[in-house]
PDB file of C-alpha atoms in Angstrom:
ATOM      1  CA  UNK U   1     119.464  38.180-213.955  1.00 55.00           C
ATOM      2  CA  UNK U   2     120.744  42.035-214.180  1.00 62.00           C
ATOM      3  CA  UNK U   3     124.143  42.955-214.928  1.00 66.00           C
ATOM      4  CA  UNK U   4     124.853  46.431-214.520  1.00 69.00           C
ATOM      5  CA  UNK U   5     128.290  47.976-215.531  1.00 73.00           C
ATOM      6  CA  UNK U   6     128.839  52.040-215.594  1.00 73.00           C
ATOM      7  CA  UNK U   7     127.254  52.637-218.822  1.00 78.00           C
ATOM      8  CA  UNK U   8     124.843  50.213-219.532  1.00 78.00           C
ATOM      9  CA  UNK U   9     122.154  47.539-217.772  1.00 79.00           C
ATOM     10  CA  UNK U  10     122.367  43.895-219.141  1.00 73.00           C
ATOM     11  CA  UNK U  11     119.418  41.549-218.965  1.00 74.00           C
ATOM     12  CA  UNK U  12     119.276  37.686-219.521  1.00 71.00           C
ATOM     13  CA  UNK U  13     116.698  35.447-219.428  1.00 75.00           C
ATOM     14  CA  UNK U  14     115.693  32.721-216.934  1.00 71.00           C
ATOM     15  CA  UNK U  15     116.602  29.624-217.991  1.00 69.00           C
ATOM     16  CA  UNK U  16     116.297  25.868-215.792  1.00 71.00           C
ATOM     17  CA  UNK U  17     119.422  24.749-214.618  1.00 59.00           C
ATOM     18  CA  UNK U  18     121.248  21.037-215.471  1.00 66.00           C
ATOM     19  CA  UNK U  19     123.973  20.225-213.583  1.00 64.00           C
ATOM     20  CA  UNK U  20     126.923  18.857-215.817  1.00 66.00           C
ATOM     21  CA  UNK U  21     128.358  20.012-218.811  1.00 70.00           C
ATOM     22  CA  UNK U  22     130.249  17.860-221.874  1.00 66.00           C
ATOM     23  CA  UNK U  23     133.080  16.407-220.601  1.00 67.00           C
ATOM     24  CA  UNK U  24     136.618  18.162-222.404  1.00 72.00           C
ATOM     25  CA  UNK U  25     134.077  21.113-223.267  1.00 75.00           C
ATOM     26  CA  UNK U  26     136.509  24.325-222.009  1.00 79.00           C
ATOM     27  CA  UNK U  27     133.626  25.083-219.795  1.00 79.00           C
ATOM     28  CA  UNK U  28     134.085  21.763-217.820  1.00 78.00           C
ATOM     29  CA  UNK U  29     137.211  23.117-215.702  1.00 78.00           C
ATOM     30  CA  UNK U  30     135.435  26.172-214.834  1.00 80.00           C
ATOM     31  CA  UNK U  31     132.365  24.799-213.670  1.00 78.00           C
ATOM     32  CA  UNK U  32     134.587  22.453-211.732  1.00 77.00           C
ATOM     33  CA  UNK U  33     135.702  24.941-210.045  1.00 79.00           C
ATOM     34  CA  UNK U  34     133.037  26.857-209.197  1.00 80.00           C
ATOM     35  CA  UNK U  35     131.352  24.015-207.890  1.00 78.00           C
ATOM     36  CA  UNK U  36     133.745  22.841-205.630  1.00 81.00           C
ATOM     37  CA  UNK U  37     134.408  26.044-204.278  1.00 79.00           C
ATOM     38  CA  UNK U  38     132.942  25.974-200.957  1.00 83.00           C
ATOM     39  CA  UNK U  39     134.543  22.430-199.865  1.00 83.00           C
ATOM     40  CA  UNK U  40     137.421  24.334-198.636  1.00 80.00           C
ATOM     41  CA  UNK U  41     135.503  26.067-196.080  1.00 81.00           C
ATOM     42  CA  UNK U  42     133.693  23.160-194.083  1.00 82.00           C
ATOM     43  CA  UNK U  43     137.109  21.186-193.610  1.00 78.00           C
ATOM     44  CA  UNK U  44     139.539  23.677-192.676  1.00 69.00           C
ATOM     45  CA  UNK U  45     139.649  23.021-189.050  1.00 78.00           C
ATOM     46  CA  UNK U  46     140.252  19.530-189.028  1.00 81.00           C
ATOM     47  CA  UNK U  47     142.459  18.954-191.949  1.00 88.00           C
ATOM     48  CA  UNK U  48     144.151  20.590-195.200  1.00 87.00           C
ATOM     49  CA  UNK U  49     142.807  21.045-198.379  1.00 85.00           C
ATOM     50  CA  UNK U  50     144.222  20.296-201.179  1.00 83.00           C
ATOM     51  CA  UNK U  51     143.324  20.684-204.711  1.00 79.00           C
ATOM     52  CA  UNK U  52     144.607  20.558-208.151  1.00 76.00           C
ATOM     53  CA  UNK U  53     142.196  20.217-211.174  1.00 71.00           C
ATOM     54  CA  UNK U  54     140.022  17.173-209.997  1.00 70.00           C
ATOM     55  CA  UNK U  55     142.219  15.784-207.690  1.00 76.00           C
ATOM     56  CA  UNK U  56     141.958  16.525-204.164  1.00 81.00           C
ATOM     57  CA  UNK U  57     143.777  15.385-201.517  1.00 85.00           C
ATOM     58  CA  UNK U  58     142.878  15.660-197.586  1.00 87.00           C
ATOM     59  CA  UNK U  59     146.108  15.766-195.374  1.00 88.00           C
ATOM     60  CA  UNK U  60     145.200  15.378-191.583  1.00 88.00           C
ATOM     61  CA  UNK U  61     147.654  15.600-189.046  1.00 86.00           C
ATOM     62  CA  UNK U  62     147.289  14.858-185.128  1.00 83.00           C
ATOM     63  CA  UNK U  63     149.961  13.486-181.958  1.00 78.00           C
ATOM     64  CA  UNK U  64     147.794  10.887-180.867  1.00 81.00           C
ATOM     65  CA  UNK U  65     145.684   8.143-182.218  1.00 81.00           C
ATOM     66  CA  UNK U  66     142.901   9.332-180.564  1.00 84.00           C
ATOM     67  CA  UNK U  67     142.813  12.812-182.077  1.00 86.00           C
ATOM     68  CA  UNK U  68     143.554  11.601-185.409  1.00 84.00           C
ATOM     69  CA  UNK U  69     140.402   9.107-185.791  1.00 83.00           C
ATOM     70  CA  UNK U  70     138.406  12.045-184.506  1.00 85.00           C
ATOM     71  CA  UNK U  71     139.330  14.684-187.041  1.00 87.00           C
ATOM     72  CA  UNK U  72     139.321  11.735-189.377  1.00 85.00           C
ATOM     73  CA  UNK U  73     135.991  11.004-188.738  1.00 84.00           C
ATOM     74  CA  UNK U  74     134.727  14.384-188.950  1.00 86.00           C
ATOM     75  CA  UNK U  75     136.479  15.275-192.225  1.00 87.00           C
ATOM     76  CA  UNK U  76     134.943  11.746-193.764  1.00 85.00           C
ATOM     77  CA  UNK U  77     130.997  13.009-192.577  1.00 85.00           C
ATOM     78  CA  UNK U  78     131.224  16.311-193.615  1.00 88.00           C
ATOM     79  CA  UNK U  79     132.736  15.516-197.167  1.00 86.00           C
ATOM     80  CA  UNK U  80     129.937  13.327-197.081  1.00 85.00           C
ATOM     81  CA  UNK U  81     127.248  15.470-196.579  1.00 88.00           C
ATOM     82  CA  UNK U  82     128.646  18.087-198.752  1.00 88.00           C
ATOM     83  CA  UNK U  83     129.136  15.697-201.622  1.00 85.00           C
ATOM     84  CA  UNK U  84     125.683  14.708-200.781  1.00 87.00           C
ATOM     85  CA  UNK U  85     124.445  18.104-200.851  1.00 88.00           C
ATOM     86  CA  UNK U  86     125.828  19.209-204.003  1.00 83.00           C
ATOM     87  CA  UNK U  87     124.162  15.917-206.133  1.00 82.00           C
ATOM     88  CA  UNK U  88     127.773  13.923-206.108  1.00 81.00           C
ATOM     89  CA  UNK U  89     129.067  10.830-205.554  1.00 80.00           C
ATOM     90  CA  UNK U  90     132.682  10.107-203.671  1.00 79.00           C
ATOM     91  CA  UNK U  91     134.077   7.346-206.469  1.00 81.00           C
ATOM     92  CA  UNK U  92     135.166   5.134-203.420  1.00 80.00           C
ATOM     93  CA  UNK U  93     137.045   2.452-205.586  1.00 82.00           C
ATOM     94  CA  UNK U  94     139.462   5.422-206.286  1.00 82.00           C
ATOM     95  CA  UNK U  95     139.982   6.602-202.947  1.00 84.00           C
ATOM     96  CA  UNK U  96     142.555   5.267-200.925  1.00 85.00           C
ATOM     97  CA  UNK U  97     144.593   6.646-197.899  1.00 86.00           C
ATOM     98  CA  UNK U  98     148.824   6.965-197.065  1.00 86.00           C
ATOM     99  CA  UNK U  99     150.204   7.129-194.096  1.00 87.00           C
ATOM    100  CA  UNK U 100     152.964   8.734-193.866  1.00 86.00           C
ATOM    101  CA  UNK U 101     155.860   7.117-191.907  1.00 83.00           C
ATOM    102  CA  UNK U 102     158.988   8.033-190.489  1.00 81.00           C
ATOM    103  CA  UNK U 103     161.861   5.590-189.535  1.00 79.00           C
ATOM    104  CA  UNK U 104     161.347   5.495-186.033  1.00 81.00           C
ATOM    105  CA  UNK U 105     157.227   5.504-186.514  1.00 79.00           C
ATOM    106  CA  UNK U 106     155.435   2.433-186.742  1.00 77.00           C
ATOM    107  CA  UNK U 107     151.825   2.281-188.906  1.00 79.00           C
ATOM    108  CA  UNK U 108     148.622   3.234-187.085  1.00 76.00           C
ATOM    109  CA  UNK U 109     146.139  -0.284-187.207  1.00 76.00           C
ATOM    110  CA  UNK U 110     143.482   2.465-188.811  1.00 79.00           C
ATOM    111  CA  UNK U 111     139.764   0.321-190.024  1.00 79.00           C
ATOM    112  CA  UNK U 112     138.516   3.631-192.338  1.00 82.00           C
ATOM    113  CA  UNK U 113     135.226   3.278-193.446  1.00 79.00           C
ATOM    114  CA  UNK U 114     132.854   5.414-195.387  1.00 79.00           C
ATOM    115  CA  UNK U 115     129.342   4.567-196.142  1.00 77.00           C
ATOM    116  CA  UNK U 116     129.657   1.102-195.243  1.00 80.00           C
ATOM    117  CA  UNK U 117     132.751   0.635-198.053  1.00 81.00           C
ATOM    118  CA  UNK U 118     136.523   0.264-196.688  1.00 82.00           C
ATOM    119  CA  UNK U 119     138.774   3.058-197.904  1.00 84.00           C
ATOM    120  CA  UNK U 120     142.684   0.835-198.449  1.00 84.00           C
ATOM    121  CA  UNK U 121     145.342   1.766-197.449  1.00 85.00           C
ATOM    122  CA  UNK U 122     148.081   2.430-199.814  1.00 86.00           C
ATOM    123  CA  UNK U 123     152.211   2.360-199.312  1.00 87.00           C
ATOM    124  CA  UNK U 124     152.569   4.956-202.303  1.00 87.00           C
ATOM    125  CA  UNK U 125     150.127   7.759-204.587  1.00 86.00           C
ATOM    126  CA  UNK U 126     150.543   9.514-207.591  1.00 85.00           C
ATOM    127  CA  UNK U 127     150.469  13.368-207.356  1.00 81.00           C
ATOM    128  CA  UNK U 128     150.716  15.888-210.071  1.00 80.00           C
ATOM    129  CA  UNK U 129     153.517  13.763-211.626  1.00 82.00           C
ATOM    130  CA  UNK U 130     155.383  12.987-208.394  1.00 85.00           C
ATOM    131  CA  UNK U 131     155.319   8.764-207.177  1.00 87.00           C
ATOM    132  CA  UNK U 132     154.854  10.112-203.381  1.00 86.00           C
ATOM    133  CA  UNK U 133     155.468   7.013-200.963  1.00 89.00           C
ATOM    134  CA  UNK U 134     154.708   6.542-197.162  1.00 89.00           C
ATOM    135  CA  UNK U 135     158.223   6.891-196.252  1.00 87.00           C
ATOM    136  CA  UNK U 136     158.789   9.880-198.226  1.00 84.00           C
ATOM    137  CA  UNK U 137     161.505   8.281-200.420  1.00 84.00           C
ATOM    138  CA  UNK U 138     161.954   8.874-203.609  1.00 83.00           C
ATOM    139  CA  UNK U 139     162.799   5.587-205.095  1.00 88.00           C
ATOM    140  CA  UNK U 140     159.363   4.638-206.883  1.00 88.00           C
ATOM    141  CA  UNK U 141     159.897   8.090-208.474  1.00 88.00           C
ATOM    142  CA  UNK U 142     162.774   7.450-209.754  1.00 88.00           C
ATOM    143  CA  UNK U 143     162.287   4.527-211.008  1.00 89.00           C
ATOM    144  CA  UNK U 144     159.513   5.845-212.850  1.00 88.00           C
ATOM    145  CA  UNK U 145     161.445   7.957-214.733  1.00 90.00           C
ATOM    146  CA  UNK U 146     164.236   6.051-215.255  1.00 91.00           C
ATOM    147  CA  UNK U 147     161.923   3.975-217.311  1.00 89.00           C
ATOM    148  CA  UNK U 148     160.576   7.647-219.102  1.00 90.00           C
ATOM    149  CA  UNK U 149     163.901   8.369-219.797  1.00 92.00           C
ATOM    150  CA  UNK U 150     165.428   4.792-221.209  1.00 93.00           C
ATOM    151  CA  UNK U 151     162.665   5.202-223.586  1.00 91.00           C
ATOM    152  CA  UNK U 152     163.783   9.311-224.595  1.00 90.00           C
ATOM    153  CA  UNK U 153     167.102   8.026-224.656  1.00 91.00           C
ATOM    154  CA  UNK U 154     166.461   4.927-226.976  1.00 92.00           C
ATOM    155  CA  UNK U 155     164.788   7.751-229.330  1.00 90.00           C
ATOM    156  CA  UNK U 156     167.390  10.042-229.446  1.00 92.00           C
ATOM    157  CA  UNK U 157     170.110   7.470-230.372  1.00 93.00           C
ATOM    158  CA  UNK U 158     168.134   6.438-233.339  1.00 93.00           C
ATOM    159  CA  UNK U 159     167.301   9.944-234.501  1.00 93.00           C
ATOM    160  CA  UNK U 160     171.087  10.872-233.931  1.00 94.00           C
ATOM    161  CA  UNK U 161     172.293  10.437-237.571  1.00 94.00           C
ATOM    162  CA  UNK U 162     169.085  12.067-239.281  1.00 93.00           C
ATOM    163  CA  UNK U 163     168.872  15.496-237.276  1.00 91.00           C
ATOM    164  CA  UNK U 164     171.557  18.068-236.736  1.00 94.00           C
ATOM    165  CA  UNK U 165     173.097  19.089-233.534  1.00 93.00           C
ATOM    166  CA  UNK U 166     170.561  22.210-232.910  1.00 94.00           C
ATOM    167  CA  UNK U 167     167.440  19.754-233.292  1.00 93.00           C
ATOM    168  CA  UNK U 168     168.788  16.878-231.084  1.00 93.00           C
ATOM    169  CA  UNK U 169     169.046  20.003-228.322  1.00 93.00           C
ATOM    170  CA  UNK U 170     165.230  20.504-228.672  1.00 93.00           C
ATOM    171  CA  UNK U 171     164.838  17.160-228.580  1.00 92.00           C
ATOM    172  CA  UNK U 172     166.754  16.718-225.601  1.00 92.00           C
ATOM    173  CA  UNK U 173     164.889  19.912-223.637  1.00 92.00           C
ATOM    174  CA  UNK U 174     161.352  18.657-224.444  1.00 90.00           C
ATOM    175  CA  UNK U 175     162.017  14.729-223.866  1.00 88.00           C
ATOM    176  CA  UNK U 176     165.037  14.244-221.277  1.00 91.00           C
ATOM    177  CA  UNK U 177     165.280  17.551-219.452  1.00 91.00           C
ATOM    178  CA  UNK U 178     161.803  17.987-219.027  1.00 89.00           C
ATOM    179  CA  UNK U 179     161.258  14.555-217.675  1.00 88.00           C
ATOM    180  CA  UNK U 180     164.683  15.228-214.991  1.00 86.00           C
ATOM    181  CA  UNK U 181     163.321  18.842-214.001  1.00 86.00           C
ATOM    182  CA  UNK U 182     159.700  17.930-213.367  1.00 85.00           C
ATOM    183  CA  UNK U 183     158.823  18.186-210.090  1.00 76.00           C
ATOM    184  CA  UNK U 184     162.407  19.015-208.936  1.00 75.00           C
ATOM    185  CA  UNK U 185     161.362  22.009-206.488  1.00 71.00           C
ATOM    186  CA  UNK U 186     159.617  19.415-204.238  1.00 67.00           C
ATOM    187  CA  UNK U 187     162.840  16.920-204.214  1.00 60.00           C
ATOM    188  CA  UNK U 188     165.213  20.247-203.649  1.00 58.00           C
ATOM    189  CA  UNK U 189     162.714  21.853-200.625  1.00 51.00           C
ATOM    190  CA  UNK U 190     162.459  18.520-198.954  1.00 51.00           C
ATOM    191  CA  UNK U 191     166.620  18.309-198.531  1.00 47.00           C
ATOM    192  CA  UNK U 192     167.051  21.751-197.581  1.00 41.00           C
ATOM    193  CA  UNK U 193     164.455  21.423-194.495  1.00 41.00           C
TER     194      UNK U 193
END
């Protein structure tokens, strides 16, 4: 391979190719990356993307039934062949689907299959943080961190009389405030729509 920049020409040697690096290594992110790249571009008409890390997420929309099973379909063969393509393997015990509901829709009778396994259906997933459920209410959240912070507030109360007034603050910002803020842009978007 030649690298040229304005001053100078940089050679490397050819060297075979392994796919995977050490898992936690700071090149395991990048490579990630890199890999999955192109996945974007083979689903874009039938469904959006999206991608955090290692999690991705497909969100398909459609009016009818009909429609629906048809982009659904498509999306499921082509990230098939592409994981195919690229030497991986769709962990299908992990992968689940959500519909999402409203109060006057009723739940599609969907059978999704891929490679002979059945994908379940799930009432609720776990995004980035965020308990996201069918109906789009935030109580599993909640209740989520209601637990989080019983257990923040159970250590502040104990480390009350040790600390002074200034380190219970920081206390408070990194284990209660944090834990109330996270994800709070999402909550505050979805009331103001």
């Amino acid at each position: 391979m030649t690298i040229t920049d304005k001053t100078n020409t940089h050679f490397s040697n050819s060297e075979l190719v392994k796919h995977g690096v050490p898992q936690g290594s700071i090149l395991d992110p990048l490579q990630f990356l890199i890999y999955i790249n192109d996945l974007l571009t083979i689903i874009d008409k039938n469904a959006k993307l999206v991608l955090y890390a290692d999690d991705t997420s497909f969100i398909i929309t459609s009016s009818s039934q009909t429609e629906f099973n048809t982009k659904l379909s498509n999306v499921l063969l082509e990230v098939h062949e592409w994981f195919r393509s690229n030497l991986l393997f769709l962990n299908l015990n992990e992968t689940t689907y959500l519909q999402f509901l409203t109060k006057n829709s009723r739940k599609l009778d969907l059978n999704i299959t891929m490679m002979n396994n059945q994908i379940t259906n799930s009432s609720y997933t776990k995004f980035l943080g965020l308990t996201i459920e069918e109906t789009l209410s935030w109580k599993a959240h909640i209740n989520q961190i209601m637990s989080r912070l019983n257990s923040a507030c159970y250590a502040i109360r104990i480390i009350t009389p040790l600390m002074t007034d200034d380190t219970l603050k920081m206390v408070y910002y990194a284990y209660v405030h944090s834990i109330m803020t996270y994800g709070i842009i999402f909550g505050g978007k979805l009331t103001t729509q």
